[in-house]
PDB file of N, CA, C and O in Angstrom:
ATOM      1  N   THR A 270      13.271   7.788   9.511  1.00 81.00           N
ATOM      2  CA  THR A 270      13.406   7.312   8.147  1.00 81.00           C
ATOM      3  C   THR A 270      12.084   6.752   7.642  1.00 81.00           C
ATOM      4  O   THR A 270      11.211   6.399   8.429  1.00 81.00           O
ATOM      5  N   TYR A 271      11.982   6.675   6.355  1.00 90.00           N
ATOM      6  CA  TYR A 271      10.760   6.194   5.709  1.00 90.00           C
ATOM      7  C   TYR A 271      11.078   4.974   4.867  1.00 90.00           C
ATOM      8  O   TYR A 271      12.202   4.814   4.396  1.00 90.00           O
ATOM      9  N   THR A 272      10.074   4.147   4.669  1.00 93.00           N
ATOM     10  CA  THR A 272      10.210   2.967   3.838  1.00 93.00           C
ATOM     11  C   THR A 272       9.090   2.974   2.803  1.00 93.00           C
ATOM     12  O   THR A 272       7.941   3.270   3.131  1.00 93.00           O
ATOM     13  N   VAL A 273       9.445   2.653   1.572  1.00 96.00           N
ATOM     14  CA  VAL A 273       8.466   2.571   0.494  1.00 96.00           C
ATOM     15  C   VAL A 273       8.508   1.160  -0.070  1.00 96.00           C
ATOM     16  O   VAL A 273       9.581   0.601  -0.295  1.00 96.00           O
ATOM     17  N   ALA A 274       7.343   0.596  -0.298  1.00 96.00           N
ATOM     18  CA  ALA A 274       7.263  -0.739  -0.895  1.00 96.00           C
ATOM     19  C   ALA A 274       7.664  -0.664  -2.368  1.00 96.00           C
ATOM     20  O   ALA A 274       7.154   0.167  -3.117  1.00 96.00           O
ATOM     21  N   VAL A 275       8.575  -1.541  -2.743  1.00 97.00           N
ATOM     22  CA  VAL A 275       8.959  -1.711  -4.148  1.00 97.00           C
ATOM     23  C   VAL A 275       8.604  -3.156  -4.478  1.00 97.00           C
ATOM     24  O   VAL A 275       9.232  -4.084  -3.969  1.00 97.00           O
ATOM     25  N   VAL A 276       7.559  -3.340  -5.285  1.00 96.00           N
ATOM     26  CA  VAL A 276       6.985  -4.665  -5.498  1.00 96.00           C
ATOM     27  C   VAL A 276       6.692  -4.900  -6.975  1.00 96.00           C
ATOM     28  O   VAL A 276       6.634  -3.962  -7.765  1.00 96.00           O
ATOM     29  N   THR A 277       6.477  -6.167  -7.311  1.00 95.00           N
ATOM     30  CA  THR A 277       5.976  -6.499  -8.643  1.00 95.00           C
ATOM     31  C   THR A 277       4.453  -6.505  -8.568  1.00 95.00           C
ATOM     32  O   THR A 277       3.882  -6.848  -7.534  1.00 95.00           O
ATOM     33  N   PRO A 278       3.777  -6.138  -9.651  1.00 92.00           N
ATOM     34  CA  PRO A 278       2.312  -6.051  -9.606  1.00 92.00           C
ATOM     35  C   PRO A 278       1.640  -7.411  -9.783  1.00 92.00           C
ATOM     36  O   PRO A 278       0.866  -7.633 -10.704  1.00 92.00           O
ATOM     37  N   VAL A 279       1.972  -8.330  -8.883  1.00 90.00           N
ATOM     38  CA  VAL A 279       1.395  -9.677  -8.929  1.00 90.00           C
ATOM     39  C   VAL A 279       0.908 -10.069  -7.539  1.00 90.00           C
ATOM     40  O   VAL A 279       1.251  -9.426  -6.552  1.00 90.00           O
ATOM     41  N   ALA A 280       0.140 -11.138  -7.481  1.00 87.00           N
ATOM     42  CA  ALA A 280      -0.289 -11.761  -6.216  1.00 87.00           C
ATOM     43  C   ALA A 280      -0.941 -10.783  -5.249  1.00 87.00           C
ATOM     44  O   ALA A 280      -0.673 -10.799  -4.054  1.00 87.00           O
ATOM     45  N   GLY A 281      -1.781  -9.909  -5.743  1.00 88.00           N
ATOM     46  CA  GLY A 281      -2.534  -9.024  -4.869  1.00 88.00           C
ATOM     47  C   GLY A 281      -1.827  -7.749  -4.453  1.00 88.00           C
ATOM     48  O   GLY A 281      -2.397  -6.955  -3.709  1.00 88.00           O
ATOM     49  N   ALA A 282      -0.606  -7.533  -4.914  1.00 91.00           N
ATOM     50  CA  ALA A 282       0.108  -6.310  -4.530  1.00 91.00           C
ATOM     51  C   ALA A 282      -0.665  -5.064  -4.958  1.00 91.00           C
ATOM     52  O   ALA A 282      -0.664  -4.053  -4.258  1.00 91.00           O
ATOM     53  N   GLY A 283      -1.358  -5.149  -6.081  1.00 86.00           N
ATOM     54  CA  GLY A 283      -2.135  -4.015  -6.568  1.00 86.00           C
ATOM     55  C   GLY A 283      -3.314  -3.655  -5.684  1.00 86.00           C
ATOM     56  O   GLY A 283      -3.862  -2.556  -5.784  1.00 86.00           O
ATOM     57  N   GLU A 284      -3.704  -4.562  -4.804  1.00 87.00           N
ATOM     58  CA  GLU A 284      -4.778  -4.260  -3.866  1.00 87.00           C
ATOM     59  C   GLU A 284      -4.290  -3.402  -2.709  1.00 87.00           C
ATOM     60  O   GLU A 284      -5.083  -2.735  -2.049  1.00 87.00           O
ATOM     61  N   ILE A 285      -3.002  -3.432  -2.454  1.00 89.00           N
ATOM     62  CA  ILE A 285      -2.425  -2.686  -1.337  1.00 89.00           C
ATOM     63  C   ILE A 285      -1.612  -1.493  -1.820  1.00 89.00           C
ATOM     64  O   ILE A 285      -1.682  -0.411  -1.253  1.00 89.00           O
ATOM     65  N   VAL A 286      -0.828  -1.690  -2.871  1.00 95.00           N
ATOM     66  CA  VAL A 286       0.078  -0.658  -3.369  1.00 95.00           C
ATOM     67  C   VAL A 286      -0.522   0.014  -4.596  1.00 95.00           C
ATOM     68  O   VAL A 286      -0.957  -0.658  -5.522  1.00 95.00           O
ATOM     69  N   THR A 287      -0.525   1.338  -4.593  1.00 95.00           N
ATOM     70  CA  THR A 287      -0.877   2.119  -5.773  1.00 95.00           C
ATOM     71  C   THR A 287       0.421   2.690  -6.315  1.00 95.00           C
ATOM     72  O   THR A 287       1.112   3.430  -5.613  1.00 95.00           O
ATOM     73  N   ASP A 288       0.748   2.310  -7.546  1.00 96.00           N
ATOM     74  CA  ASP A 288       2.034   2.691  -8.130  1.00 96.00           C
ATOM     75  C   ASP A 288       2.233   4.199  -8.097  1.00 96.00           C
ATOM     76  O   ASP A 288       1.352   4.971  -8.478  1.00 96.00           O
ATOM     77  N   ALA A 289       3.386   4.614  -7.607  1.00 95.00           N
ATOM     78  CA  ALA A 289       3.834   5.998  -7.518  1.00 95.00           C
ATOM     79  C   ALA A 289       3.054   6.823  -6.485  1.00 95.00           C
ATOM     80  O   ALA A 289       3.264   8.023  -6.373  1.00 95.00           O
ATOM     81  N   THR A 290       2.161   6.172  -5.735  1.00 96.00           N
ATOM     82  CA  THR A 290       1.422   6.878  -4.693  1.00 96.00           C
ATOM     83  C   THR A 290       1.723   6.305  -3.320  1.00 96.00           C
ATOM     84  O   THR A 290       2.109   7.030  -2.406  1.00 96.00           O
ATOM     85  N   THR A 291       1.570   4.976  -3.177  1.00 96.00           N
ATOM     86  CA  THR A 291       1.847   4.328  -1.891  1.00 96.00           C
ATOM     87  C   THR A 291       2.997   3.342  -2.002  1.00 96.00           C
ATOM     88  O   THR A 291       3.300   2.634  -1.050  1.00 96.00           O
ATOM     89  N   GLY A 292       3.618   3.278  -3.153  1.00 97.00           N
ATOM     90  CA  GLY A 292       4.735   2.373  -3.403  1.00 97.00           C
ATOM     91  C   GLY A 292       5.096   2.414  -4.870  1.00 97.00           C
ATOM     92  O   GLY A 292       4.576   3.238  -5.616  1.00 97.00           O
ATOM     93  N   CYS A 293       5.973   1.524  -5.257  1.00 98.00           N
ATOM     94  CA  CYS A 293       6.423   1.483  -6.652  1.00 98.00           C
ATOM     95  C   CYS A 293       6.341   0.070  -7.190  1.00 98.00           C
ATOM     96  O   CYS A 293       6.770  -0.872  -6.529  1.00 98.00           O
ATOM     97  N   PHE A 294       5.821  -0.056  -8.388  1.00 97.00           N
ATOM     98  CA  PHE A 294       5.852  -1.331  -9.092  1.00 97.00           C
ATOM     99  C   PHE A 294       7.118  -1.414  -9.928  1.00 97.00           C
ATOM    100  O   PHE A 294       7.559  -0.418 -10.492  1.00 97.00           O
ATOM    101  N   VAL A 295       7.690  -2.603  -9.982  1.00 97.00           N
ATOM    102  CA  VAL A 295       8.822  -2.879 -10.858  1.00 97.00           C
ATOM    103  C   VAL A 295       8.443  -4.055 -11.747  1.00 97.00           C
ATOM    104  O   VAL A 295       7.535  -4.829 -11.427  1.00 97.00           O
ATOM    105  N   ASP A 296       9.125  -4.172 -12.862  1.00 95.00           N
ATOM    106  CA  ASP A 296       8.834  -5.248 -13.807  1.00 95.00           C
ATOM    107  C   ASP A 296       9.284  -6.595 -13.253  1.00 95.00           C
ATOM    108  O   ASP A 296      10.367  -6.717 -12.675  1.00 95.00           O
ATOM    109  N   VAL A 297       8.440  -7.589 -13.447  1.00 94.00           N
ATOM    110  CA  VAL A 297       8.758  -8.949 -13.014  1.00 94.00           C
ATOM    111  C   VAL A 297       9.983  -9.450 -13.767  1.00 94.00           C
ATOM    112  O   VAL A 297      10.071  -9.319 -14.989  1.00 94.00           O
ATOM    113  N   GLY A 298      10.953  -9.984 -13.034  1.00 94.00           N
ATOM    114  CA  GLY A 298      12.135 -10.574 -13.647  1.00 94.00           C
ATOM    115  C   GLY A 298      13.064  -9.594 -14.317  1.00 94.00           C
ATOM    116  O   GLY A 298      13.875  -9.980 -15.159  1.00 94.00           O
ATOM    117  N   ASN A 299      12.982  -8.313 -13.929  1.00 96.00           N
ATOM    118  CA  ASN A 299      13.822  -7.292 -14.560  1.00 96.00           C
ATOM    119  C   ASN A 299      14.625  -6.554 -13.487  1.00 96.00           C
ATOM    120  O   ASN A 299      14.160  -5.561 -12.934  1.00 96.00           O
ATOM    121  N   PRO A 300      15.833  -7.019 -13.214  1.00 96.00           N
ATOM    122  CA  PRO A 300      16.648  -6.373 -12.179  1.00 96.00           C
ATOM    123  C   PRO A 300      16.946  -4.907 -12.474  1.00 96.00           C
ATOM    124  O   PRO A 300      17.075  -4.108 -11.547  1.00 96.00           O
ATOM    125  N   ASP A 301      17.035  -4.546 -13.764  1.00 98.00           N
ATOM    126  CA  ASP A 301      17.291  -3.142 -14.106  1.00 98.00           C
ATOM    127  C   ASP A 301      16.144  -2.243 -13.666  1.00 98.00           C
ATOM    128  O   ASP A 301      16.355  -1.105 -13.256  1.00 98.00           O
ATOM    129  N   SER A 302      14.917  -2.764 -13.718  1.00 97.00           N
ATOM    130  CA  SER A 302      13.755  -2.009 -13.263  1.00 97.00           C
ATOM    131  C   SER A 302      13.848  -1.744 -11.765  1.00 97.00           C
ATOM    132  O   SER A 302      13.542  -0.636 -11.304  1.00 97.00           O
ATOM    133  N   ILE A 303      14.283  -2.746 -11.027  1.00 97.00           N
ATOM    134  CA  ILE A 303      14.457  -2.568  -9.575  1.00 97.00           C
ATOM    135  C   ILE A 303      15.540  -1.532  -9.305  1.00 97.00           C
ATOM    136  O   ILE A 303      15.359  -0.623  -8.484  1.00 97.00           O
ATOM    137  N   THR A 304      16.649  -1.643 -10.012  1.00 97.00           N
ATOM    138  CA  THR A 304      17.764  -0.712  -9.821  1.00 97.00           C
ATOM    139  C   THR A 304      17.345   0.721 -10.101  1.00 97.00           C
ATOM    140  O   THR A 304      17.618   1.626  -9.304  1.00 97.00           O
ATOM    141  N   ARG A 305      16.667   0.940 -11.225  1.00 97.00           N
ATOM    142  CA  ARG A 305      16.219   2.297 -11.578  1.00 97.00           C
ATOM    143  C   ARG A 305      15.261   2.851 -10.532  1.00 97.00           C
ATOM    144  O   ARG A 305      15.370   4.013 -10.125  1.00 97.00           O
ATOM    145  N   THR A 306      14.349   2.022 -10.088  1.00 98.00           N
ATOM    146  CA  THR A 306      13.349   2.475  -9.122  1.00 98.00           C
ATOM    147  C   THR A 306      13.980   2.819  -7.785  1.00 98.00           C
ATOM    148  O   THR A 306      13.712   3.880  -7.212  1.00 98.00           O
ATOM    149  N   VAL A 307      14.828   1.934  -7.279  1.00 97.00           N
ATOM    150  CA  VAL A 307      15.477   2.186  -5.987  1.00 97.00           C
ATOM    151  C   VAL A 307      16.393   3.411  -6.074  1.00 97.00           C
ATOM    152  O   VAL A 307      16.389   4.252  -5.162  1.00 97.00           O
ATOM    153  N   ASN A 308      17.147   3.541  -7.146  1.00 98.00           N
ATOM    154  CA  ASN A 308      18.004   4.719  -7.314  1.00 98.00           C
ATOM    155  C   ASN A 308      17.183   6.001  -7.363  1.00 98.00           C
ATOM    156  O   ASN A 308      17.566   7.016  -6.763  1.00 98.00           O
ATOM    157  N   ALA A 309      16.052   5.973  -8.057  1.00 97.00           N
ATOM    158  CA  ALA A 309      15.188   7.154  -8.122  1.00 97.00           C
ATOM    159  C   ALA A 309      14.664   7.516  -6.735  1.00 97.00           C
ATOM    160  O   ALA A 309      14.563   8.706  -6.397  1.00 97.00           O
ATOM    161  N   LEU A 310      14.355   6.521  -5.936  1.00 97.00           N
ATOM    162  CA  LEU A 310      13.887   6.789  -4.578  1.00 97.00           C
ATOM    163  C   LEU A 310      15.000   7.372  -3.710  1.00 97.00           C
ATOM    164  O   LEU A 310      14.773   8.320  -2.942  1.00 97.00           O
ATOM    165  N   PHE A 311      16.204   6.829  -3.834  1.00 96.00           N
ATOM    166  CA  PHE A 311      17.335   7.379  -3.072  1.00 96.00           C
ATOM    167  C   PHE A 311      17.599   8.831  -3.449  1.00 96.00           C
ATOM    168  O   PHE A 311      17.986   9.644  -2.612  1.00 96.00           O
ATOM    169  N   ASP A 312      17.368   9.162  -4.720  1.00 97.00           N
ATOM    170  CA  ASP A 312      17.628  10.519  -5.201  1.00 97.00           C
ATOM    171  C   ASP A 312      16.535  11.512  -4.824  1.00 97.00           C
ATOM    172  O   ASP A 312      16.704  12.715  -5.027  1.00 97.00           O
ATOM    173  N   ASN A 313      15.412  11.028  -4.310  1.00 96.00           N
ATOM    174  CA  ASN A 313      14.299  11.919  -4.012  1.00 96.00           C
ATOM    175  C   ASN A 313      13.671  11.586  -2.651  1.00 96.00           C
ATOM    176  O   ASN A 313      12.580  11.021  -2.584  1.00 96.00           O
ATOM    177  N   PRO A 314      14.343  11.966  -1.566  1.00 96.00           N
ATOM    178  CA  PRO A 314      13.832  11.635  -0.227  1.00 96.00           C
ATOM    179  C   PRO A 314      12.481  12.284   0.084  1.00 96.00           C
ATOM    180  O   PRO A 314      11.690  11.722   0.839  1.00 96.00           O
ATOM    181  N   ASP A 315      12.184  13.440  -0.506  1.00 96.00           N
ATOM    182  CA  ASP A 315      10.876  14.059  -0.277  1.00 96.00           C
ATOM    183  C   ASP A 315       9.759  13.200  -0.868  1.00 96.00           C
ATOM    184  O   ASP A 315       8.696  13.049  -0.270  1.00 96.00           O
ATOM    185  N   ARG A 316      10.012  12.633  -2.041  1.00 97.00           N
ATOM    186  CA  ARG A 316       9.032  11.744  -2.668  1.00 97.00           C
ATOM    187  C   ARG A 316       8.826  10.498  -1.802  1.00 97.00           C
ATOM    188  O   ARG A 316       7.704  10.042  -1.620  1.00 97.00           O
ATOM    189  N   VAL A 317       9.922   9.976  -1.272  1.00 97.00           N
ATOM    190  CA  VAL A 317       9.835   8.800  -0.399  1.00 97.00           C
ATOM    191  C   VAL A 317       8.975   9.114   0.823  1.00 97.00           C
ATOM    192  O   VAL A 317       8.095   8.332   1.192  1.00 97.00           O
ATOM    193  N   ALA A 318       9.201  10.257   1.439  1.00 97.00           N
ATOM    194  CA  ALA A 318       8.417  10.636   2.620  1.00 97.00           C
ATOM    195  C   ALA A 318       6.938  10.774   2.274  1.00 97.00           C
ATOM    196  O   ALA A 318       6.069  10.294   3.019  1.00 97.00           O
ATOM    197  N   THR A 319       6.645  11.390   1.152  1.00 97.00           N
ATOM    198  CA  THR A 319       5.254  11.564   0.728  1.00 97.00           C
ATOM    199  C   THR A 319       4.586  10.226   0.476  1.00 97.00           C
ATOM    200  O   THR A 319       3.460   9.978   0.926  1.00 97.00           O
ATOM    201  N   MET A 320       5.284   9.332  -0.225  1.00 97.00           N
ATOM    202  CA  MET A 320       4.723   8.014  -0.523  1.00 97.00           C
ATOM    203  C   MET A 320       4.551   7.187   0.748  1.00 97.00           C
ATOM    204  O   MET A 320       3.530   6.508   0.922  1.00 97.00           O
ATOM    205  N   ALA A 321       5.523   7.235   1.626  1.00 97.00           N
ATOM    206  CA  ALA A 321       5.445   6.470   2.877  1.00 97.00           C
ATOM    207  C   ALA A 321       4.277   6.948   3.735  1.00 97.00           C
ATOM    208  O   ALA A 321       3.544   6.137   4.315  1.00 97.00           O
ATOM    209  N   ASN A 322       4.092   8.247   3.813  1.00 97.00           N
ATOM    210  CA  ASN A 322       2.977   8.786   4.587  1.00 97.00           C
ATOM    211  C   ASN A 322       1.634   8.410   3.955  1.00 97.00           C
ATOM    212  O   ASN A 322       0.681   8.089   4.673  1.00 97.00           O
ATOM    213  N   ALA A 323       1.562   8.436   2.634  1.00 97.00           N
ATOM    214  CA  ALA A 323       0.329   8.037   1.940  1.00 97.00           C
ATOM    215  C   ALA A 323       0.036   6.562   2.183  1.00 97.00           C
ATOM    216  O   ALA A 323      -1.123   6.172   2.392  1.00 97.00           O
ATOM    217  N   ALA A 324       1.070   5.736   2.167  1.00 95.00           N
ATOM    218  CA  ALA A 324       0.894   4.301   2.414  1.00 95.00           C
ATOM    219  C   ALA A 324       0.406   4.055   3.835  1.00 95.00           C
ATOM    220  O   ALA A 324      -0.511   3.258   4.065  1.00 95.00           O
ATOM    221  N   ARG A 325       0.989   4.731   4.791  1.00 94.00           N
ATOM    222  CA  ARG A 325       0.578   4.574   6.192  1.00 94.00           C
ATOM    223  C   ARG A 325      -0.877   4.996   6.368  1.00 94.00           C
ATOM    224  O   ARG A 325      -1.672   4.297   6.993  1.00 94.00           O
ATOM    225  N   GLU A 326      -1.240   6.127   5.796  1.00 95.00           N
ATOM    226  CA  GLU A 326      -2.618   6.607   5.915  1.00 95.00           C
ATOM    227  C   GLU A 326      -3.592   5.609   5.275  1.00 95.00           C
ATOM    228  O   GLU A 326      -4.638   5.303   5.847  1.00 95.00           O
ATOM    229  N   TYR A 327      -3.238   5.091   4.102  1.00 94.00           N
ATOM    230  CA  TYR A 327      -4.094   4.115   3.428  1.00 94.00           C
ATOM    231  C   TYR A 327      -4.305   2.874   4.299  1.00 94.00           C
ATOM    232  O   TYR A 327      -5.431   2.436   4.488  1.00 94.00           O
ATOM    233  N   VAL A 328      -3.229   2.333   4.820  1.00 91.00           N
ATOM    234  CA  VAL A 328      -3.336   1.116   5.629  1.00 91.00           C
ATOM    235  C   VAL A 328      -4.107   1.388   6.919  1.00 91.00           C
ATOM    236  O   VAL A 328      -4.972   0.602   7.313  1.00 91.00           O
ATOM    237  N   GLU A 329      -3.833   2.500   7.569  1.00 90.00           N
ATOM    238  CA  GLU A 329      -4.520   2.804   8.827  1.00 90.00           C
ATOM    239  C   GLU A 329      -6.016   3.013   8.630  1.00 90.00           C
ATOM    240  O   GLU A 329      -6.806   2.661   9.499  1.00 90.00           O
ATOM    241  N   THR A 330      -6.416   3.579   7.506  1.00 89.00           N
ATOM    242  CA  THR A 330      -7.838   3.837   7.296  1.00 89.00           C
ATOM    243  C   THR A 330      -8.557   2.667   6.639  1.00 89.00           C
ATOM    244  O   THR A 330      -9.751   2.462   6.881  1.00 89.00           O
ATOM    245  N   THR A 331      -7.870   1.890   5.841  1.00 89.00           N
ATOM    246  CA  THR A 331      -8.514   0.833   5.071  1.00 89.00           C
ATOM    247  C   THR A 331      -8.349  -0.551   5.683  1.00 89.00           C
ATOM    248  O   THR A 331      -9.226  -1.396   5.546  1.00 89.00           O
ATOM    249  N   HIS A 332      -7.244  -0.783   6.352  1.00 87.00           N
ATOM    250  CA  HIS A 332      -6.943  -2.122   6.858  1.00 87.00           C
ATOM    251  C   HIS A 332      -6.729  -2.172   8.368  1.00 87.00           C
ATOM    252  O   HIS A 332      -6.121  -3.101   8.876  1.00 87.00           O
ATOM    253  N   SER A 333      -7.252  -1.197   9.078  1.00 88.00           N
ATOM    254  CA  SER A 333      -7.100  -1.188  10.540  1.00 88.00           C
ATOM    255  C   SER A 333      -8.052  -2.194  11.173  1.00 88.00           C
ATOM    256  O   SER A 333      -9.025  -2.637  10.564  1.00 88.00           O
ATOM    257  N   TRP A 334      -7.782  -2.538  12.423  1.00 91.00           N
ATOM    258  CA  TRP A 334      -8.678  -3.436  13.152  1.00 91.00           C
ATOM    259  C   TRP A 334     -10.050  -2.800  13.312  1.00 91.00           C
ATOM    260  O   TRP A 334     -11.077  -3.481  13.232  1.00 91.00           O
ATOM    261  N   ALA A 335     -10.083  -1.501  13.525  1.00 90.00           N
ATOM    262  CA  ALA A 335     -11.369  -0.822  13.665  1.00 90.00           C
ATOM    263  C   ALA A 335     -12.183  -0.944  12.381  1.00 90.00           C
ATOM    264  O   ALA A 335     -13.391  -1.199  12.421  1.00 90.00           O
ATOM    265  N   ARG A 336     -11.524  -0.773  11.250  1.00 88.00           N
ATOM    266  CA  ARG A 336     -12.223  -0.893   9.959  1.00 88.00           C
ATOM    267  C   ARG A 336     -12.687  -2.327   9.723  1.00 88.00           C
ATOM    268  O   ARG A 336     -13.802  -2.568   9.263  1.00 88.00           O
ATOM    269  N   ARG A 337     -11.852  -3.287  10.027  1.00 89.00           N
ATOM    270  CA  ARG A 337     -12.232  -4.698   9.856  1.00 89.00           C
ATOM    271  C   ARG A 337     -13.428  -5.033  10.743  1.00 89.00           C
ATOM    272  O   ARG A 337     -14.358  -5.714  10.325  1.00 89.00           O
ATOM    273  N   THR A 338     -13.393  -4.553  11.981  1.00 93.00           N
ATOM    274  CA  THR A 338     -14.507  -4.791  12.902  1.00 93.00           C
ATOM    275  C   THR A 338     -15.789  -4.170  12.356  1.00 93.00           C
ATOM    276  O   THR A 338     -16.852  -4.792  12.380  1.00 93.00           O
ATOM    277  N   GLN A 339     -15.673  -2.964  11.848  1.00 92.00           N
ATOM    278  CA  GLN A 339     -16.826  -2.277  11.269  1.00 92.00           C
ATOM    279  C   GLN A 339     -17.387  -3.072  10.083  1.00 92.00           C
ATOM    280  O   GLN A 339     -18.604  -3.240   9.966  1.00 92.00           O
ATOM    281  N   ASP A 340     -16.531  -3.576   9.223  1.00 91.00           N
ATOM    282  CA  ASP A 340     -16.971  -4.367   8.076  1.00 91.00           C
ATOM    283  C   ASP A 340     -17.674  -5.648   8.517  1.00 91.00           C
ATOM    284  O   ASP A 340     -18.724  -6.015   7.975  1.00 91.00           O
ATOM    285  N   ILE A 341     -17.108  -6.341   9.507  1.00 94.00           N
ATOM    286  CA  ILE A 341     -17.703  -7.587   9.995  1.00 94.00           C
ATOM    287  C   ILE A 341     -19.051  -7.313  10.662  1.00 94.00           C
ATOM    288  O   ILE A 341     -20.025  -8.051  10.449  1.00 94.00           O
ATOM    289  N   MET A 342     -19.122  -6.241  11.440  1.00 94.00           N
ATOM    290  CA  MET A 342     -20.392  -5.890  12.075  1.00 94.00           C
ATOM    291  C   MET A 342     -21.450  -5.584  11.018  1.00 94.00           C
ATOM    292  O   MET A 342     -22.622  -5.933  11.184  1.00 94.00           O
ATOM    293  N   GLY A 343     -21.059  -4.955   9.938  1.00 94.00           N
ATOM    294  CA  GLY A 343     -21.989  -4.680   8.860  1.00 94.00           C
ATOM    295  C   GLY A 343     -22.546  -5.960   8.252  1.00 94.00           C
ATOM    296  O   GLY A 343     -23.739  -6.038   7.927  1.00 94.00           O
ATOM    297  N   VAL A 344     -21.713  -6.970   8.104  1.00 94.00           N
ATOM    298  CA  VAL A 344     -22.166  -8.265   7.592  1.00 94.00           C
ATOM    299  C   VAL A 344     -23.158  -8.892   8.562  1.00 94.00           C
ATOM    300  O   VAL A 344     -24.231  -9.363   8.164  1.00 94.00           O
ATOM    301  N   TYR A 345     -22.803  -8.907   9.840  1.00 94.00           N
ATOM    302  CA  TYR A 345     -23.695  -9.476  10.860  1.00 94.00           C
ATOM    303  C   TYR A 345     -25.044  -8.736  10.885  1.00 94.00           C
ATOM    304  O   TYR A 345     -26.103  -9.364  10.967  1.00 94.00           O
ATOM    305  N   GLU A 346     -24.995  -7.427  10.801  1.00 93.00           N
ATOM    306  CA  GLU A 346     -26.232  -6.652  10.835  1.00 93.00           C
ATOM    307  C   GLU A 346     -27.096  -6.920   9.614  1.00 93.00           C
ATOM    308  O   GLU A 346     -28.318  -7.026   9.730  1.00 93.00           O
ATOM    309  N   SER A 347     -26.467  -7.081   8.451  1.00 93.00           N
ATOM    310  CA  SER A 347     -27.258  -7.351   7.249  1.00 93.00           C
ATOM    311  C   SER A 347     -27.900  -8.737   7.312  1.00 93.00           C
ATOM    312  O   SER A 347     -29.021  -8.946   6.862  1.00 93.00           O
ATOM    313  N   VAL A 348     -27.197  -9.708   7.896  1.00 94.00           N
ATOM    314  CA  VAL A 348     -27.749 -11.053   8.045  1.00 94.00           C
ATOM    315  C   VAL A 348     -28.874 -11.053   9.073  1.00 94.00           C
ATOM    316  O   VAL A 348     -29.912 -11.681   8.885  1.00 94.00           O
ATOM    317  N   ALA A 349     -28.676 -10.304  10.151  1.00 91.00           N
ATOM    318  CA  ALA A 349     -29.690 -10.235  11.206  1.00 91.00           C
ATOM    319  C   ALA A 349     -30.966  -9.572  10.710  1.00 91.00           C
ATOM    320  O   ALA A 349     -32.061  -9.888  11.176  1.00 91.00           O
ATOM    321  N   ASP A 350     -30.861  -8.676   9.751  1.00 85.00           N
ATOM    322  CA  ASP A 350     -32.028  -7.966   9.215  1.00 85.00           C
ATOM    323  C   ASP A 350     -32.852  -8.826   8.258  1.00 85.00           C
ATOM    324  O   ASP A 350     -33.981  -8.465   7.937  1.00 85.00           O
ATOM    325  N   GLU A 351     -32.311  -9.943   7.818  1.00 80.00           N
ATOM    326  CA  GLU A 351     -33.020 -10.783   6.845  1.00 80.00           C
ATOM    327  C   GLU A 351     -34.090 -11.622   7.478  1.00 80.00           C
ATOM    328  O   GLU A 351     -34.177 -11.997   8.541  1.00 80.00           O
TER     329      GLU A 351
END
């Protein structure tokens, strides 16, 4: 089974979730928006699989420990070069 993030576009969610690509944004304080979005996802399992796979790929390439280590090493190297 696959899981797709259904979130409001607040508090940094937009940094992780891209609407309709790696998850779905719903309107803040609007239960009907959540209902429509979740129902649309239930009705389209292929879309859910595509979005879930895109989300996994994004997180694995952008937020992995290897990537974080690479970013930190880059900072250390730039400081050492000064």
